[in-house]
C-alpha cells in the first residue's frame, strides 16, 4: 500500500495522559501536514513540514501539542496532558509540494487517528 | 470571518437530479482551489482541482469566479454513491483552508 498511513486508528485515553500518533506519508512526498477534525467541521490545519523542517504552526496548536519529523519521512504528533476538548479525528496528509511558481499543490490524506479523551 | 464558507446542507435530491454547491472564500489572493469528498468517518479524498477556466470530469463540473470569490461544484445525473460531504479547499500561501462541508444525500 503506497498511500498515507496512520497509527493507531483509534485511541481512547483518560484525561491527563499523554498520547502520540504516527503518520507515514507517501514515500516521495516532501510535505507533511497535520489536521484536526471534529464532527460537522472541515479539517483544521495544525502544522506542516517541508522535509524535516516544521514551517508553520497554527494558533490552535497549544503548548501541549508537539510534532516532529526527524528524518523527513514519518512524523509524530504528541499531545501532553490530554483534555476532553482534544477528542477529535487527527488527520495526516502529504504532498509533493507545489511545482515552482505554480502556487498549487495536492494533498493526500491518511485514514486518521480518532482520539477519545474520557 | 472564516477563510472558507459553505452551506452545510443537507441537500436531499433524487437519483438522476442535478445539484450544485457553492463555496465562498475571503482572501482575494488565494492561489488554488479544490473540491474534496468525505464519506462518513473516512478521510477526505481529492475529487477535483478547480481551474480558472473551469473544468469537467465526467458528471462533475467545477467553476471558479475570482471576481465574486466563490467556487462551485455541479453534479449531473446524481448517483446514490454520490452521497457524501463535499469539502471546498482554498490554498493561501502554502496553507490549506477547508470549508465545513456540504452534505449531499441522494435518494432512490
Short mmCIF file of C-alpha atoms in Angstrom, two decimals:
data_model
loop_
_atom_site.label_atom_id
_atom_site.label_comp_id
_atom_site.label_asym_id
_atom_site.label_seq_id
_atom_site.Cartn_x
_atom_site.Cartn_y
_atom_site.Cartn_z
CA UNK A 1 0.00 0.00 0.00
CA UNK A 2 1.63 3.24 -1.13
CA UNK A 3 -0.85 5.65 0.47
CA UNK A 4 -0.57 7.67 3.66
CA UNK A 5 -0.83 5.52 6.77
CA UNK A 6 -1.56 6.48 10.35
CA UNK A 7 -1.23 4.61 13.58
CA UNK A 8 -3.15 3.95 15.73
CA UNK A 9 -6.52 4.26 14.04
CA UNK A 10 -8.30 4.68 17.35
CA UNK A 11 -7.07 5.81 20.75
CA UNK A 12 -9.04 6.06 23.96
CA UNK A 13 -7.28 7.71 26.85
CA UNK A 14 -8.02 9.25 30.20
CA UNK A 15 -7.76 12.97 30.74
CA UNK A 16 -4.27 13.99 31.73
CA UNK A 17 -2.49 11.21 29.88
CA UNK A 18 -0.04 11.76 27.02
CA UNK A 19 -0.67 10.30 23.58
CA UNK A 20 1.46 10.01 20.46
CA UNK A 21 0.30 9.41 16.92
CA UNK A 22 2.35 8.39 13.94
CA UNK A 23 1.99 9.25 10.27
CA UNK A 24 3.85 7.66 7.36
CA UNK A 25 3.48 9.77 4.22
CA UNK A 26 3.66 8.69 0.61
CA UNK A 27 7.34 7.95 0.17
CA UNK A 28 8.36 10.61 -2.35
CA UNK A 29 6.32 13.39 -0.74
CA UNK A 30 8.28 16.28 0.79
CA UNK A 31 5.45 17.87 2.66
CA UNK A 32 3.52 16.51 5.57
CA UNK A 33 0.52 18.14 7.25
CA UNK A 34 -1.40 17.55 10.43
CA UNK A 35 -5.06 18.49 10.80
CA UNK A 36 -7.73 18.10 13.44
CA UNK A 37 -11.34 17.46 12.53
CA UNK A 38 -14.37 17.50 14.82
CA UNK A 39 -17.89 16.40 13.97
CA UNK A 40 -19.60 18.62 11.44
CA UNK A 41 -16.47 20.63 10.69
CA UNK A 42 -13.86 20.54 8.00
CA UNK A 43 -10.25 19.68 8.82
CA UNK A 44 -8.43 22.45 10.70
CA UNK A 45 -4.77 22.99 9.91
CA UNK A 46 -2.39 22.33 12.81
CA UNK A 47 1.11 22.28 11.33
CA UNK A 48 3.17 21.26 8.34
CA UNK A 49 6.68 20.11 7.49
CA UNK A 50 8.81 20.55 4.44
CA UNK A 51 11.13 17.56 4.75
CA UNK A 52 12.26 17.69 8.41
CA UNK A 53 11.63 21.42 8.89
CA UNK A 54 8.44 22.49 10.64
CA UNK A 55 7.44 25.57 8.64
CA UNK A 56 4.05 26.55 10.02
CA UNK A 57 2.17 26.10 13.25
CA UNK A 58 -1.43 27.08 13.79
CA UNK A 59 -2.54 29.06 16.82
CA UNK A 60 -4.71 26.00 17.51
CA UNK A 61 -1.53 24.14 18.41
CA UNK A 62 -1.17 24.85 22.12
CA UNK A 63 1.98 24.19 24.14
CA UNK A 64 0.64 20.72 24.91
CA UNK A 65 0.98 19.74 21.26
CA UNK A 66 4.26 18.95 19.59
CA UNK A 67 5.05 17.47 16.21
CA UNK A 68 8.27 16.12 14.78
CA UNK A 69 9.54 14.76 11.53
CA UNK A 70 13.12 13.91 12.46
CA UNK A 71 14.34 12.32 9.24
CA UNK A 72 11.97 13.92 6.81
CA UNK A 73 9.96 10.74 6.46
CA UNK A 74 7.43 9.72 9.12
CA UNK A 75 6.05 12.21 11.61
CA UNK A 76 4.73 12.03 15.15
CA UNK A 77 2.19 14.24 16.88
CA UNK A 78 2.23 14.20 20.67
CA UNK A 79 -0.44 15.63 22.93
CA UNK A 80 0.54 16.04 26.56
CA UNK A 81 -1.91 16.19 29.46
CA UNK A 82 -4.88 15.46 27.23
CA UNK A 83 -8.16 17.26 27.81
CA UNK A 84 -11.66 16.25 26.78
CA UNK A 85 -11.64 19.03 24.20
CA UNK A 86 -8.80 17.24 22.41
CA UNK A 87 -11.22 14.49 21.35
CA UNK A 88 -11.25 14.62 17.55
CA UNK A 89 -10.03 12.93 14.41
CA UNK A 90 -6.37 13.72 13.76
CA UNK A 91 -5.61 13.60 10.07
CA UNK A 92 -2.27 13.50 8.36
CA UNK A 93 -1.77 14.43 4.72
CA UNK A 94 1.23 14.51 2.43
CA UNK A 95 2.06 16.19 -0.83
CA UNK A 96 4.91 16.70 -3.26
CA UNK A 97 4.82 20.44 -2.73
CA UNK A 98 3.93 22.94 -5.43
CA UNK A 99 5.79 22.92 -8.72
CA UNK A 100 7.95 26.02 -8.82
CA UNK A 101 5.90 29.15 -9.39
CA UNK A 102 2.61 27.30 -9.60
CA UNK A 103 1.23 28.03 -6.14
CA UNK A 104 -0.76 24.81 -6.29
CA UNK A 105 -0.35 21.53 -4.50
CA UNK A 106 -2.39 18.38 -3.95
CA UNK A 107 -2.70 16.66 -0.60
CA UNK A 108 -3.47 13.02 0.03
CA UNK A 109 -4.91 12.08 3.37
CA UNK A 110 -4.35 9.15 5.66
CA UNK A 111 -7.26 7.37 7.36
CA UNK A 112 -6.86 9.41 10.55
CA UNK A 113 -6.48 8.63 14.23
CA UNK A 114 -9.68 9.02 16.21
CA UNK A 115 -8.89 10.21 19.73
CA UNK A 116 -11.37 9.95 22.56
CA UNK A 117 -10.43 11.54 25.87
CA UNK A 118 -12.54 10.32 28.78
CA UNK B 1 -14.77 35.94 9.12
CA UNK B 2 -13.93 32.37 8.11
CA UNK B 3 -11.49 31.83 5.25
CA UNK B 4 -13.90 29.46 3.51
CA UNK B 5 -17.66 29.19 3.92
CA UNK B 6 -20.06 26.55 2.70
CA UNK B 7 -23.75 25.85 3.11
CA UNK B 8 -23.80 22.76 5.37
CA UNK B 9 -26.97 21.38 3.74
CA UNK B 10 -28.08 18.68 3.70
CA UNK B 11 -29.07 18.70 0.09
CA UNK B 12 -31.57 15.87 -0.40
CA UNK B 13 -32.00 15.03 -4.08
CA UNK B 14 -33.45 12.12 -6.06
CA UNK B 15 -31.26 9.91 -8.21
CA UNK B 16 -30.65 11.47 -11.58
CA UNK B 17 -31.02 15.04 -10.36
CA UNK B 18 -28.53 17.82 -10.98
CA UNK B 19 -27.24 19.54 -7.86
CA UNK B 20 -24.85 22.45 -7.35
CA UNK B 21 -22.89 23.68 -4.36
CA UNK B 22 -21.13 26.98 -3.87
CA UNK B 23 -18.28 27.90 -1.61
CA UNK B 24 -17.09 31.43 -0.87
CA UNK B 25 -13.59 32.44 0.19
CA UNK B 26 -12.43 35.61 1.90
CA UNK B 27 -8.87 36.11 0.68
CA UNK B 28 -8.73 37.50 -2.84
CA UNK B 29 -5.08 36.45 -3.07
CA UNK B 30 -5.93 32.75 -2.75
CA UNK B 31 -3.96 30.77 -5.25
CA UNK B 32 -5.52 27.36 -5.68
CA UNK B 33 -8.83 25.67 -5.16
CA UNK B 34 -10.05 22.11 -4.80
CA UNK B 35 -13.08 20.02 -4.06
CA UNK B 36 -12.64 17.04 -1.76
CA UNK B 37 -15.21 14.39 -0.95
CA UNK B 38 -15.51 12.88 2.52
CA UNK B 39 -17.58 9.84 3.37
CA UNK B 40 -18.85 9.34 6.90
CA UNK B 41 -15.99 8.58 9.30
CA UNK B 42 -13.47 8.40 6.45
CA UNK B 43 -10.65 10.67 5.33
CA UNK B 44 -11.15 13.39 2.71
CA UNK B 45 -10.34 12.34 -0.84
CA UNK B 46 -9.50 14.65 -3.69
CA UNK B 47 -12.39 15.00 -6.10
CA UNK B 48 -11.02 17.62 -8.45
CA UNK B 49 -8.96 20.75 -8.76
CA UNK B 50 -10.68 23.96 -9.80
CA UNK B 51 -9.09 25.91 -12.61
CA UNK B 52 -9.75 29.48 -13.65
CA UNK B 53 -11.19 28.31 -16.94
CA UNK B 54 -13.44 25.78 -15.24
CA UNK B 55 -13.04 22.05 -15.59
CA UNK B 56 -15.13 18.98 -16.06
CA UNK B 57 -14.60 15.38 -15.04
CA UNK B 58 -17.41 13.13 -16.17
CA UNK B 59 -20.55 14.17 -14.31
CA UNK B 60 -18.69 16.74 -12.22
CA UNK B 61 -18.01 20.34 -13.24
CA UNK B 62 -16.08 22.85 -11.16
CA UNK B 63 -16.03 26.60 -11.72
CA UNK B 64 -14.07 29.47 -10.22
CA UNK B 65 -15.34 33.04 -10.05
CA UNK B 66 -12.48 35.22 -8.84
CA UNK B 67 -14.43 38.46 -9.10
CA UNK B 68 -17.08 37.23 -6.68
CA UNK B 69 -14.69 34.97 -4.77
CA UNK B 70 -16.55 31.72 -5.00
CA UNK B 71 -16.14 28.28 -6.45
CA UNK B 72 -18.87 25.90 -7.44
CA UNK B 73 -19.36 22.20 -7.98
CA UNK B 74 -22.07 20.84 -10.26
CA UNK B 75 -23.03 17.18 -10.19
CA UNK B 76 -25.17 15.88 -13.03
CA UNK B 77 -27.19 12.68 -13.04
CA UNK B 78 -26.69 12.09 -9.32
CA UNK B 79 -25.99 8.54 -8.16
CA UNK B 80 -26.67 7.01 -4.77
CA UNK B 81 -22.90 6.67 -4.42
CA UNK B 82 -22.51 10.45 -4.64
CA UNK B 83 -23.94 10.74 -1.12
CA UNK B 84 -21.15 12.27 0.94
CA UNK B 85 -19.89 15.55 2.33
CA UNK B 86 -18.18 17.82 -0.19
CA UNK B 87 -15.39 19.98 1.17
CA UNK B 88 -14.20 23.13 -0.52
CA UNK B 89 -10.47 23.81 -0.10
CA UNK B 90 -8.57 27.04 -0.70
CA UNK B 91 -4.79 27.45 -0.63
CA UNK B 92 -3.29 30.69 0.67
CA UNK B 93 0.49 30.83 0.84
CA UNK B 94 1.04 27.12 1.41
CA UNK B 95 -1.78 26.79 3.93
CA UNK B 96 -4.86 24.76 3.14
CA UNK B 97 -8.18 26.08 4.38
CA UNK B 98 -11.14 23.72 4.41
CA UNK B 99 -14.78 24.64 4.47
CA UNK B 100 -17.07 22.83 6.89
CA UNK B 101 -18.51 20.82 4.03
CA UNK B 102 -21.85 20.46 2.29
CA UNK B 103 -23.71 17.22 2.90
CA UNK B 104 -25.39 15.57 -0.06
CA UNK B 105 -27.96 12.80 0.26
CA UNK B 106 -29.03 11.16 -2.98
CA UNK B 107 -32.26 9.21 -2.53
CA UNK B 108 -33.58 6.36 -4.67
#
